[in-house]
Short mmCIF file of C-alpha atoms in Angstrom, two decimals:
data_model
loop_
_atom_site.label_atom_id
_atom_site.label_comp_id
_atom_site.label_asym_id
_atom_site.label_seq_id
_atom_site.Cartn_x
_atom_site.Cartn_y
_atom_site.Cartn_z
CA MET A 1 61.85 -200.57 114.17
CA LYS A 2 60.48 -196.91 114.13
CA LYS A 3 63.33 -194.11 113.78
CA PRO A 4 63.67 -191.21 116.27
CA SER A 5 62.06 -188.01 115.17
CA LYS A 6 64.46 -185.18 113.83
CA LYS A 7 62.09 -182.99 114.85
CA SER A 8 62.91 -180.22 117.39
CA TYR A 9 62.48 -180.63 120.98
CA GLN A 10 58.57 -179.98 121.55
CA HIS A 11 57.91 -179.25 125.38
CA THR A 12 55.01 -182.32 126.83
CA PRO A 13 53.88 -180.49 129.78
CA ASP A 14 53.42 -182.40 133.40
CA THR A 15 49.89 -182.66 134.39
CA ARG A 16 51.72 -180.02 137.80
CA THR A 17 52.17 -177.25 135.23
CA PHE A 18 50.25 -174.34 134.18
CA ARG A 19 50.53 -173.44 130.88
CA LEU A 20 49.96 -169.81 130.88
CA GLU A 21 49.45 -168.40 126.84
CA TYR A 22 49.20 -165.00 125.80
CA GLY A 23 49.16 -164.66 121.93
CA PRO A 24 52.33 -165.97 120.58
CA HIS A 25 53.85 -166.32 123.86
CA VAL A 26 53.78 -169.72 125.30
CA ARG A 27 55.15 -170.79 129.02
CA TYR A 28 54.85 -173.47 131.02
CA LEU A 29 55.12 -172.83 134.83
CA PRO A 30 55.65 -175.13 138.09
CA ALA A 31 52.63 -174.48 140.34
CA ALA A 32 54.59 -173.64 142.97
CA LEU A 33 56.23 -170.91 140.84
CA VAL A 34 52.31 -169.59 140.14
CA ALA A 35 51.19 -169.77 143.09
CA GLU A 36 54.28 -167.15 144.50
CA LEU A 37 53.91 -165.36 141.21
CA THR A 38 49.99 -164.66 141.94
CA GLY A 39 49.94 -165.07 146.09
CA VAL A 40 47.49 -167.66 146.59
CA SER A 41 47.86 -170.97 147.49
CA VAL A 42 49.47 -174.58 145.77
CA LYS A 43 45.74 -175.77 145.82
CA THR A 44 44.59 -173.47 144.11
CA VAL A 45 46.76 -173.69 141.40
CA TYR A 46 46.11 -177.13 140.94
CA LYS A 47 42.09 -176.48 140.49
CA TRP A 48 42.94 -173.68 137.97
CA ILE A 49 45.34 -176.58 136.34
CA ALA A 50 42.44 -179.22 136.33
CA GLY A 51 40.12 -176.80 135.43
CA THR A 52 37.38 -177.09 138.04
CA HIS A 53 37.89 -173.55 139.31
CA PRO A 54 38.51 -170.79 136.99
CA MET A 55 41.53 -168.07 137.56
CA ASP A 56 40.49 -163.97 137.97
CA SER A 57 41.16 -161.95 135.31
CA ARG A 58 43.10 -159.63 137.78
CA THR A 59 45.20 -163.05 138.59
CA ARG A 60 45.72 -164.18 134.85
CA GLN A 61 47.14 -160.50 133.96
CA VAL A 62 49.39 -160.81 136.63
CA LEU A 63 50.63 -163.35 135.66
CA TYR A 64 50.96 -161.70 131.98
CA THR A 65 53.17 -159.10 133.34
CA ARG A 66 55.37 -160.98 136.07
CA ALA A 67 55.59 -164.46 133.93
CA LEU A 68 55.70 -163.00 130.77
CA GLY A 69 56.93 -159.62 131.05
CA LEU A 70 53.82 -158.38 128.89
CA LEU A 71 51.59 -155.30 129.51
CA PRO A 72 47.95 -156.31 128.87
CA CYS A 73 46.59 -153.20 128.68
CA PRO A 74 45.34 -152.00 124.88
CA ARG A 75 47.97 -149.23 124.76
CA TRP A 76 50.74 -150.91 125.67
CA SER A 77 50.24 -153.89 123.05
CA ASP A 78 53.09 -155.31 121.63
CA TRP A 79 55.75 -154.26 124.27
CA HIS A 80 56.71 -156.44 127.02
CA ILE A 81 59.72 -156.65 129.76
CA ASP A 82 62.00 -159.06 128.57
CA GLU A 83 64.75 -161.21 131.23
CA THR A 84 66.58 -158.12 131.69
CA GLY A 85 64.42 -155.94 133.03
CA ARG A 86 64.29 -153.77 129.96
CA LEU A 87 60.91 -152.40 128.47
CA THR A 88 61.01 -152.95 125.21
CA ALA A 89 58.90 -151.21 122.31
CA PRO A 90 57.56 -152.87 119.07
CA ASN A 91 60.18 -151.53 116.97
CA GLY A 92 62.44 -153.20 118.86
CA TRP A 93 63.82 -150.14 121.06
CA SER A 94 64.27 -151.13 124.64
CA PHE A 95 65.07 -148.71 128.12
CA TYR A 96 65.79 -149.26 131.42
CA PRO A 97 63.67 -147.27 134.57
CA ASP A 98 66.40 -144.91 134.74
CA GLU A 99 66.65 -144.14 130.98
CA LEU A 100 62.47 -143.26 131.08
CA MET A 101 63.59 -141.24 133.83
CA GLY A 102 65.74 -139.48 132.19
CA LEU A 103 63.35 -138.84 128.52
CA SER A 104 60.71 -137.45 131.39
CA TYR A 105 63.42 -134.55 132.57
CA ILE A 106 64.19 -133.93 129.35
CA LYS A 107 60.61 -133.28 128.83
CA GLN A 108 60.53 -131.04 131.74
CA HIS A 109 63.66 -129.15 130.84
CA ASN A 110 62.60 -128.51 127.14
CA GLY A 111 59.13 -127.51 128.53
CA ASP A 112 60.83 -124.50 130.65
CA LEU A 113 63.20 -123.42 128.47
CA GLN A 114 60.08 -122.96 126.08
CA ALA A 115 58.74 -120.66 128.46
CA THR A 116 61.62 -119.02 128.93
CA VAL A 117 62.32 -118.52 125.30
CA ALA A 118 58.40 -117.25 125.06
CA ARG A 119 59.02 -114.66 128.37
CA LEU A 120 62.32 -113.48 126.49
CA THR A 121 60.54 -113.12 123.21
CA VAL A 122 58.17 -110.87 124.77
CA GLU A 123 60.59 -108.63 126.72
CA ASN A 124 62.89 -107.90 123.10
CA ARG A 125 59.76 -107.33 121.11
CA GLN A 126 59.01 -104.87 124.20
CA LEU A 127 62.84 -103.26 124.46
CA ARG A 128 62.60 -103.44 120.63
CA GLU A 129 59.91 -100.70 120.51
CA ALA A 130 60.48 -98.78 123.52
CA LEU A 131 64.16 -98.49 121.05
CA ASP A 132 62.25 -97.39 118.18
CA TYR A 133 60.67 -95.12 119.79
CA VAL A 134 63.55 -93.30 121.43
CA GLN A 135 65.29 -93.46 118.06
CA ALA A 136 62.02 -91.70 116.25
CA LYS A 137 61.51 -89.11 118.78
CA ARG A 138 62.90 -85.97 117.97
CA TRP A 139 63.70 -83.62 120.42
CA PRO A 140 62.66 -79.72 120.03
CA SER A 141 65.23 -77.06 118.82
CA ASN A 142 65.49 -76.01 122.41
CA VAL A 143 67.33 -79.05 123.71
CA ILE A 144 70.61 -79.80 123.38
CA PRO A 145 70.95 -83.85 124.13
CA LEU A 146 73.39 -84.24 126.78
CA PRO A 147 76.15 -85.87 124.82
CA LEU A 148 76.30 -82.69 122.09
CA ALA A 149 75.45 -80.46 124.80
CA HIS A 150 79.12 -81.51 126.68
CA ARG A 151 81.02 -81.65 123.13
CA GLN A 152 79.85 -78.39 122.30
CA ALA A 153 80.87 -76.82 125.63
CA HIS A 154 84.97 -77.91 125.20
CA THR A 155 84.94 -77.05 121.22
CA LYS A 156 86.83 -73.41 120.99
CA PRO A 157 84.72 -71.75 118.45
CA GLY A 158 85.81 -70.06 115.37
#
């Protein structure tokens, strides 16, 4: 008598399941679920399974996104959306949508702050130039500055 194999469980797909594969990601989905995700009839899904009717590339991309959580676009390669709804980067960092909105706010706020710093830098330079001009200006000998005139008026001669 033959001994049972000690291999790990391997899924043997039913003829009624749809095999969805993208790189190393493979899922076997029931025809009803594929129909619901793509907005087609179950009969159309059975045609896809049988191979008698080709699937549209946009429909396949919808399945990659909705069933596997992948983003089938070259700029988003290796990014995916996990079961909890977090967008996961290739380096392992993951984000919820509200966290991404916070990053957008920080980026906008940083731009506003940089514009304010630039404006204040120009204003500061103009004020320093005006101050240097006033400090460097020599008063004519016949003009006495007001604070000095005020002090001289109250001092007693002699």
